[in-house]
Tab-separated table of C-alpha atoms in Angstrom:
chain	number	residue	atom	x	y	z
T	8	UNK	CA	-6.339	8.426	-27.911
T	9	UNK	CA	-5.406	10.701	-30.475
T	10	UNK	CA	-3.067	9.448	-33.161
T	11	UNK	CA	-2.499	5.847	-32.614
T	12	UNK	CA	-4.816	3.259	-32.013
T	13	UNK	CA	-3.875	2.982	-28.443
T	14	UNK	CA	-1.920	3.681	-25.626
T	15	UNK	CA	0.142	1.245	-23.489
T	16	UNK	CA	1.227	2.000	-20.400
T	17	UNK	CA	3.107	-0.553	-17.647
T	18	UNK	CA	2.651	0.123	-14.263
T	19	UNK	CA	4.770	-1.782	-11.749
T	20	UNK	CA	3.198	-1.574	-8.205
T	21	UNK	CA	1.541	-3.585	-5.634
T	22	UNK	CA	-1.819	-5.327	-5.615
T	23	UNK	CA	-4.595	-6.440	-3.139
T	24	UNK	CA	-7.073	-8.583	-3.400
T	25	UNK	CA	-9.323	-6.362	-1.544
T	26	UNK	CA	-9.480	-2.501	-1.451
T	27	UNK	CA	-7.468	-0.018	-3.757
T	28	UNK	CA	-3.981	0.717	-3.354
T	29	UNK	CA	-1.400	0.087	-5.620
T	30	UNK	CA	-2.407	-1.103	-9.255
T	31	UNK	CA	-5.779	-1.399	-8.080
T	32	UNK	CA	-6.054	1.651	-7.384
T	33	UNK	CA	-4.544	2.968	-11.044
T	34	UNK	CA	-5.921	0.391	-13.530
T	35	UNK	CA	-9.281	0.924	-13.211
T	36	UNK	CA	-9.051	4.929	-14.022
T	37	UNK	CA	-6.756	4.411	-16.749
T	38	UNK	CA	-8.726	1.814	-18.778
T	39	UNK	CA	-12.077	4.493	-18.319
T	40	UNK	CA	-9.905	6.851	-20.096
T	41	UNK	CA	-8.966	4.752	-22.493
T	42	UNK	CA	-5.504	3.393	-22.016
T	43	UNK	CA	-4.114	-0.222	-22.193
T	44	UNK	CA	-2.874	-1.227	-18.844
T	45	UNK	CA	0.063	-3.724	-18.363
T	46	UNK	CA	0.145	-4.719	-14.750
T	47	UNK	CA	3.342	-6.539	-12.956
T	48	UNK	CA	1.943	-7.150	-8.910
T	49	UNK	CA	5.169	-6.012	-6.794
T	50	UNK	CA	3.665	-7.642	-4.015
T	51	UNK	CA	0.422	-9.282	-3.706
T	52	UNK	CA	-1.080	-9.028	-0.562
T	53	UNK	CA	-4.827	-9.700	1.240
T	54	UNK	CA	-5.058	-6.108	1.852
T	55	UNK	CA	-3.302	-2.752	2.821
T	56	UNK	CA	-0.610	-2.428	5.749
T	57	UNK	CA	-2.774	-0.442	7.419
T	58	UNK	CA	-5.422	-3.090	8.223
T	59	UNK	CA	-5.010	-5.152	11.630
T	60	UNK	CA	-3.797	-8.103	9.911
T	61	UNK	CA	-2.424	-8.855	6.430
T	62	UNK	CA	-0.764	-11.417	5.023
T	63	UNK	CA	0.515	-12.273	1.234
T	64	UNK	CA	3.695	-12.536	-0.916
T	65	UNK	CA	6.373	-10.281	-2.559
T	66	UNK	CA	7.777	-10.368	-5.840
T	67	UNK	CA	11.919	-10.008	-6.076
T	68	UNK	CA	13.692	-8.366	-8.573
T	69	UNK	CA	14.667	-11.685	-10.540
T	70	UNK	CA	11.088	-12.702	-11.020
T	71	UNK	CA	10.534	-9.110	-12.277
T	72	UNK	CA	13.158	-9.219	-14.434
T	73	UNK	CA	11.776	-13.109	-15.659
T	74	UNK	CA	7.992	-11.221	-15.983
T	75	UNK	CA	10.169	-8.892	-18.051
T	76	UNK	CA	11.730	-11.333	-20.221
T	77	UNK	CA	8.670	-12.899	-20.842
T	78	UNK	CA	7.509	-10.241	-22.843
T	79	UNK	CA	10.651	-9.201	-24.455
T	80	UNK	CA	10.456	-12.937	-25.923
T	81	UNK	CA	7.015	-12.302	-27.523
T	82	UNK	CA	8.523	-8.694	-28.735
T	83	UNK	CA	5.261	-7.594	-26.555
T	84	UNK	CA	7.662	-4.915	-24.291
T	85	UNK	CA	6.641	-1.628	-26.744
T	86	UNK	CA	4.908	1.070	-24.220
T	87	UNK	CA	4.264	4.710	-24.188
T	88	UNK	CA	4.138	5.046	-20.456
T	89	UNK	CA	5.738	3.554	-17.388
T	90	UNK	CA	4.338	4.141	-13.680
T	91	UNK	CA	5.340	2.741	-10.699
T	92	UNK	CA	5.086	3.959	-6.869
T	93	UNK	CA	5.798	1.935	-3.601
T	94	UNK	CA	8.574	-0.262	-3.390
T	95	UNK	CA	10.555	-1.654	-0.352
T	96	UNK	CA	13.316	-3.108	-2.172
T	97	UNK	CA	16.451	-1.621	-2.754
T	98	UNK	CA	17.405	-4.545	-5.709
T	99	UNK	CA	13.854	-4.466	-7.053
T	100	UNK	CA	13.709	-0.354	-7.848
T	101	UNK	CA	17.175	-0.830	-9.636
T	102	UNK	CA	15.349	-3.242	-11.872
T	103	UNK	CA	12.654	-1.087	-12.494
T	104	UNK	CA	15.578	1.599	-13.454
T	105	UNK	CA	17.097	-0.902	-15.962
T	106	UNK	CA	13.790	-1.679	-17.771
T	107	UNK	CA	12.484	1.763	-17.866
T	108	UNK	CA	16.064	2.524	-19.656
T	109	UNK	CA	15.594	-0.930	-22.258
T	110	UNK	CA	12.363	0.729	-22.910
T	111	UNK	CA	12.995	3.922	-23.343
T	112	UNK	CA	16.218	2.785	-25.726
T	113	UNK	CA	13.321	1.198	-27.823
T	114	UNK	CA	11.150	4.151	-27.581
T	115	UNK	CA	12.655	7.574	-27.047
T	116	UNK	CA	8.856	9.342	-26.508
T	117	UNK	CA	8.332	7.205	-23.956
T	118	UNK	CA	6.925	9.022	-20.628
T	119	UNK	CA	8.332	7.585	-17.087
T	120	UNK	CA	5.789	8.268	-14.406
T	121	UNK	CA	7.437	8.554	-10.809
T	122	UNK	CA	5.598	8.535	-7.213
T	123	UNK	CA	9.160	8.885	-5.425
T	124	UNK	CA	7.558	6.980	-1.939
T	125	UNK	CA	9.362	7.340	0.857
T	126	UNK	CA	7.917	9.174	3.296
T	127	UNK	CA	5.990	11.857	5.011
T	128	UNK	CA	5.330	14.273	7.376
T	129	UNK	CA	3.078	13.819	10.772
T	130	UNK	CA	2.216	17.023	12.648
T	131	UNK	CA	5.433	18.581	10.882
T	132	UNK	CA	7.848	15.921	11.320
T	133	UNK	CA	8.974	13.914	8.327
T	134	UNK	CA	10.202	10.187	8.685
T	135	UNK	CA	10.770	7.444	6.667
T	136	UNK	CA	8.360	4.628	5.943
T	137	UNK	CA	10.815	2.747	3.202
T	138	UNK	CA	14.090	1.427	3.994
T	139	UNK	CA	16.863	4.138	4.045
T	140	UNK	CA	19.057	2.800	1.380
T	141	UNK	CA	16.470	2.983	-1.116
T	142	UNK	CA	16.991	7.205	-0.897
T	143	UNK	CA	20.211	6.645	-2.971
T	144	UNK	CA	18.484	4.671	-5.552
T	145	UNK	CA	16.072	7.301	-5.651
T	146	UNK	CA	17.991	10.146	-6.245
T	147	UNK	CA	20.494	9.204	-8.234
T	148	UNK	CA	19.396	6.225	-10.886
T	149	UNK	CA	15.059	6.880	-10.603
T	150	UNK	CA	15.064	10.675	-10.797
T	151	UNK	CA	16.845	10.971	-13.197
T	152	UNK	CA	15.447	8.951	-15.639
T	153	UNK	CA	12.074	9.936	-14.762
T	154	UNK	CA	9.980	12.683	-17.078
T	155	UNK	CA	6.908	13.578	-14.313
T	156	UNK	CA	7.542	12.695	-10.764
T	157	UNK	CA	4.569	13.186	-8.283
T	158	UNK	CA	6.485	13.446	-4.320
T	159	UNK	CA	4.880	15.346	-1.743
T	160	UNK	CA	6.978	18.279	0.649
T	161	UNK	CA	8.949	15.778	2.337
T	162	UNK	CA	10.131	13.498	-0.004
T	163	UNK	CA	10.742	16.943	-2.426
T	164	UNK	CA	13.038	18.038	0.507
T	165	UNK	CA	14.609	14.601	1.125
T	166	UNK	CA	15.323	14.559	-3.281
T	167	UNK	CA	16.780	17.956	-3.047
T	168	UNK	CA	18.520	18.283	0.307
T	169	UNK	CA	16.549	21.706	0.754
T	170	UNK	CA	13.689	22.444	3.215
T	171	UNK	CA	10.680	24.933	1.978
T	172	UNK	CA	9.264	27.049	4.378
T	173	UNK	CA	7.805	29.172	1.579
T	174	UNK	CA	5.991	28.956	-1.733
T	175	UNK	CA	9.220	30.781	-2.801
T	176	UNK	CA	11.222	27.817	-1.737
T	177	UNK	CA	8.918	25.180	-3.220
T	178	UNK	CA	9.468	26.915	-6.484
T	179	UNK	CA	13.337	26.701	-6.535
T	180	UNK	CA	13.186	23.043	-5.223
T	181	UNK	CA	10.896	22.167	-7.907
T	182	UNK	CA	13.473	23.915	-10.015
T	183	UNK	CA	16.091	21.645	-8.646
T	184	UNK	CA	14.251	18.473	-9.115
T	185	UNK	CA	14.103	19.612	-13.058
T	186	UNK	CA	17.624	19.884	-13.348
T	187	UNK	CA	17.840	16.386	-11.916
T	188	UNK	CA	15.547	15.320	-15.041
T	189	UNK	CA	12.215	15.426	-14.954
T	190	UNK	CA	10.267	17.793	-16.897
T	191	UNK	CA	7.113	17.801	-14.546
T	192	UNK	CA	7.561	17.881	-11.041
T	193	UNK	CA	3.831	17.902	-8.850
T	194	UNK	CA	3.944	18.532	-5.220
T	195	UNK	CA	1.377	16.430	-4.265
T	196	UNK	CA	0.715	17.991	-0.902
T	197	UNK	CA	2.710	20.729	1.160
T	198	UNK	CA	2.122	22.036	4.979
T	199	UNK	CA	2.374	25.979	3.350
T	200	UNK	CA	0.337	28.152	4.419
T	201	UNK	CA	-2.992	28.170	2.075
T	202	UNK	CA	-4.144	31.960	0.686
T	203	UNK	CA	-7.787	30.209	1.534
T	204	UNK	CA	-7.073	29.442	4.966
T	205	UNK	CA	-5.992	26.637	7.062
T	206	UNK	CA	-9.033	24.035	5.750
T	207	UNK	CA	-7.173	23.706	3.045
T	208	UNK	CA	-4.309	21.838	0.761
T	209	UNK	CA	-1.821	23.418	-1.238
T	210	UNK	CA	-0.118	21.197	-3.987
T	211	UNK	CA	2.551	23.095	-6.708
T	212	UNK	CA	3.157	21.711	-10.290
T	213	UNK	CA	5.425	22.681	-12.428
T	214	UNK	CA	6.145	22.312	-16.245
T	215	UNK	CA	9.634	22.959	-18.257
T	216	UNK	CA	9.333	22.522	-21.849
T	217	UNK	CA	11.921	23.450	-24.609
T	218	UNK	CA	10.614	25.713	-27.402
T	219	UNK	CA	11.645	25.173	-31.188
T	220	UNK	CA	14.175	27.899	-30.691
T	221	UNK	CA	15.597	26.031	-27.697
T	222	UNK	CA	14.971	28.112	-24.652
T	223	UNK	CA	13.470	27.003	-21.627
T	224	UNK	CA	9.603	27.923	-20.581
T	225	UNK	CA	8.305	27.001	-17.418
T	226	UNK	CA	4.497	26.773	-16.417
T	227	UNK	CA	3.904	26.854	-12.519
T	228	UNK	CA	0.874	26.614	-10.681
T	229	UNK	CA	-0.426	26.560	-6.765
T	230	UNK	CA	-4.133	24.973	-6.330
T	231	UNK	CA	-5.844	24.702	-3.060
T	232	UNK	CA	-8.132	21.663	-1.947
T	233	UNK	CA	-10.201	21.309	0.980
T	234	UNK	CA	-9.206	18.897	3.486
T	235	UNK	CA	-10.566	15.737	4.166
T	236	UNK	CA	-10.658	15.104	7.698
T	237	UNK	CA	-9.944	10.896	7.215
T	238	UNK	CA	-6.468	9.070	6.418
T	239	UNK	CA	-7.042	8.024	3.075
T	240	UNK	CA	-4.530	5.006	1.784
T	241	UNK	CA	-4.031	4.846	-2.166
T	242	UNK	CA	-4.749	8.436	-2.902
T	243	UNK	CA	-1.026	8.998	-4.357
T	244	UNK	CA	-1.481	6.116	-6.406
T	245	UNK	CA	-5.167	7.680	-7.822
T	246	UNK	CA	-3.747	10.366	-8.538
T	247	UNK	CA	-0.542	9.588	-10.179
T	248	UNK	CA	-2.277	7.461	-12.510
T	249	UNK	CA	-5.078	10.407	-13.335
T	250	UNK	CA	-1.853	12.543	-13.843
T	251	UNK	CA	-0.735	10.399	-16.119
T	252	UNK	CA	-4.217	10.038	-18.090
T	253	UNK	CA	-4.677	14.070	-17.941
T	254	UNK	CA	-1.215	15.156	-19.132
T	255	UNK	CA	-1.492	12.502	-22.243
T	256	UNK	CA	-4.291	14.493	-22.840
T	257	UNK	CA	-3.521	17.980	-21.890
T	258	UNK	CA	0.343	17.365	-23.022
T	259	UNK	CA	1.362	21.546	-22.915
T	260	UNK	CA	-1.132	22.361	-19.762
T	261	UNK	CA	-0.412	21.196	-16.943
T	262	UNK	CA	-2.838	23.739	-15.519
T	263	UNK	CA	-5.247	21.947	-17.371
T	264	UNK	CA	-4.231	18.648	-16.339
T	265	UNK	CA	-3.754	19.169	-12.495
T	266	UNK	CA	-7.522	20.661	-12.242
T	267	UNK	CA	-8.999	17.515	-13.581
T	268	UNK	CA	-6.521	15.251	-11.853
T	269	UNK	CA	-7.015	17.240	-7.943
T	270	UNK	CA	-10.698	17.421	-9.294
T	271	UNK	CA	-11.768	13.724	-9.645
T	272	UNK	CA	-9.404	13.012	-6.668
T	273	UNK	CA	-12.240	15.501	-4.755
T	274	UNK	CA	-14.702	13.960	-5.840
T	275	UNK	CA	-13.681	10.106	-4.709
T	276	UNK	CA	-12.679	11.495	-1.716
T	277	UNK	CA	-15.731	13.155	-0.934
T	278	UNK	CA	-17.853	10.271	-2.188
T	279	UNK	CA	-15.369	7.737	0.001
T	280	UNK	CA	-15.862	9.587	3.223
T	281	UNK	CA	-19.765	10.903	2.715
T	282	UNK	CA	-20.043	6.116	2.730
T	283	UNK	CA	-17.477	5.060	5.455
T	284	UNK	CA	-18.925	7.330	8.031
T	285	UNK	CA	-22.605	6.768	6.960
T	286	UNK	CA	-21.073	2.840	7.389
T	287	UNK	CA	-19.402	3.561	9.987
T	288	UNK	CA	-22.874	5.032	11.870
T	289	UNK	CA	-23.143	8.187	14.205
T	290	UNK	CA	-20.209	9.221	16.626
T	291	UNK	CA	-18.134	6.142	15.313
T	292	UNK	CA	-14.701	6.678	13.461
T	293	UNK	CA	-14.603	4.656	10.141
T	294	UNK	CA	-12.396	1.686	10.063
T	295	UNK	CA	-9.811	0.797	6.992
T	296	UNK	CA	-12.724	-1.005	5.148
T	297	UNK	CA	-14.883	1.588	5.668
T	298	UNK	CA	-12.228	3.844	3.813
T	299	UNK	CA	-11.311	2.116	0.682
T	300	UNK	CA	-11.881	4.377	-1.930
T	301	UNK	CA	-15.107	4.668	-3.866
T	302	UNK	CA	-13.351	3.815	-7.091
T	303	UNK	CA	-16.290	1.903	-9.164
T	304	UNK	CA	-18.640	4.199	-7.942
T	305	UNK	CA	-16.952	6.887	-8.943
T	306	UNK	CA	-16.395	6.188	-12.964
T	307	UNK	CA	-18.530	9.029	-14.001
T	308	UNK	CA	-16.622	11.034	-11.881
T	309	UNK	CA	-13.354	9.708	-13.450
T	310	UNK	CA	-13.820	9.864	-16.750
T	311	UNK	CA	-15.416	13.165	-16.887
T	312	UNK	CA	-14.242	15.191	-13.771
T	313	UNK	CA	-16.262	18.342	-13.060
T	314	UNK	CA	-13.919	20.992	-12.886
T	315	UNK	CA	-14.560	21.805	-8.631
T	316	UNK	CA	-10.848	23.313	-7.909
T	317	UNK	CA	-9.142	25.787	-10.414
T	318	UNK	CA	-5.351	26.325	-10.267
T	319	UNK	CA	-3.775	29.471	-10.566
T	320	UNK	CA	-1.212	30.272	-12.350
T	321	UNK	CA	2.689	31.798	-10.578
């Protein structure tokens, strides 16, 4: 870490005791490059949802806010970054919104990283997996105090009431989710049309930055990853928390920053399904075991990402 001695970041998400999703999915990359990881477990559960069977507890917004106090007593609440994703509760994101504000009063540099869950799209119809009344919270009090926010098509759409059909489109609705506050906006994943062909992903970044004489520059870029023919859970997660790492590092390229981040992400992914289907044996769909990430295998890969998908610049 370049200047001080380290860098803190608190990430509020959920936690299993087996697999990677959540914080368990973001802790591990961010200590191999070098940050300080603060973790508070929204939920702690056995596993992922998408298991047959899970069972576990959820914390409530008044023992986050007593986690909180707890280290405002010991004058331990000084970070550089915040990061949180999932959340079901409507009470429990406001809290989040009120300490990311305490701590942001306390330091004005600090960086709010955003996964704005709420949904997605299934053969091109978007629905809801969190409860509707979060979309408010969203919107107006997270957004807004949020500096890079990572949603994919359909939660962009859902944020800005606008639908892209185009990469056109996807450029003036990332426009409108910087006027709402963020300075980097990342479209994590998009059903446009990809220049390679249809075996492929397109995800759109884009980066607004003030120059010393006050006018506005924007950075955009399109890149293009193969598809991976497996449902993945905890990918978002991975790869906000790489964003995180890689813009720290990369703080005026985001071109920079998104080829390492969608990079590494190949590279677990590839790893991850090359061992569930060689566990899963010959003709036989892998199972959600068989498909937790690859994460500890995968350090090298993490720390170091060979550069396997360029971006290009709009």
């Amino acid at each position: 870490m370049e200047g001080k001695e380290e860098c803190r970041v608190l990430s509020i998400q959920s936690h299993v005791v087996r697999g990677y999703v959540g914080n368990r999915a973001a802790a591990f990359p961010l200590q191999v490059l070098g940050f300080e990881i603060d973790t508070v477990n929204s939920v702690q559960f056995s596993n992922h949802t998408g298991y047959d069977h899970w069972k576990g507890q959820v914390l409530n917004s008044d023992e986050l806010h007593e986690l909180y106090e707890g280290l405002k007593l010991n004058n331990v609440n000084h970070y550089d970054y915040v990061l949180t994703g999932y959340t079901r509760d409507k009470s429990f994101l406001a809290m989040v919104v009120d300490i990311v504000q305490e701590l942001k009063q306390q330091n004005s540099n600090l960086v709010y990283v955003c996964d704005p869950v709420m949904g997605d799209k299934w053969s091109g119809e978007g629905y809801m997996y969190v409860p509707e009344d979060l979309f408010p919270v969203y919107k107006e009090k997270v957004v807004p105090v949020a500096d890079i926010i990572t949603p994919n098509q359909f939660e962009a759409e859902l944020l800005t009431g606008r639908k892209i059909h185009s990469e056109k489109e996807a450029i003036e609705v990332m426009d409108m989710l910087h006027n709402m506050g963020p300075e980097t906006v990342v479209i994590t994943s998009s059903d446009l049309q990809a220049p390679s062909g249809d075996d492929y992903l397109i995800a759109l970044g884009s980066h607004r930055k003030k120059t010393p004489d006050g006018t506005t520059v924007t950075q955009r870029i399109r890149m293009e990853s193969p598809k991976v023919d497996a449902v993945f859970v905890g990918t978002g997660d991975l790869f906000a928390a790489m964003l995180l790492a890689w813009t720290h590092k990369h703080p005026d390229n985001l071109k920079v920053a998104c080829e390492k981040t969608v990079s590494a992400m190949q590279h677990v992914l590839q790893r991850t399904i090359k061992s569930a289907k060689a566990l899963a044996g010959k003709g036989n769909k892998p199972n959600s075991a068989q498909l937790e990430l690859r994460m500890v295998q995968s350090k090298k890969d993490i720390e170091n990402p060979e550069i396997i998908i360029r971006a290009t610049e709009l």
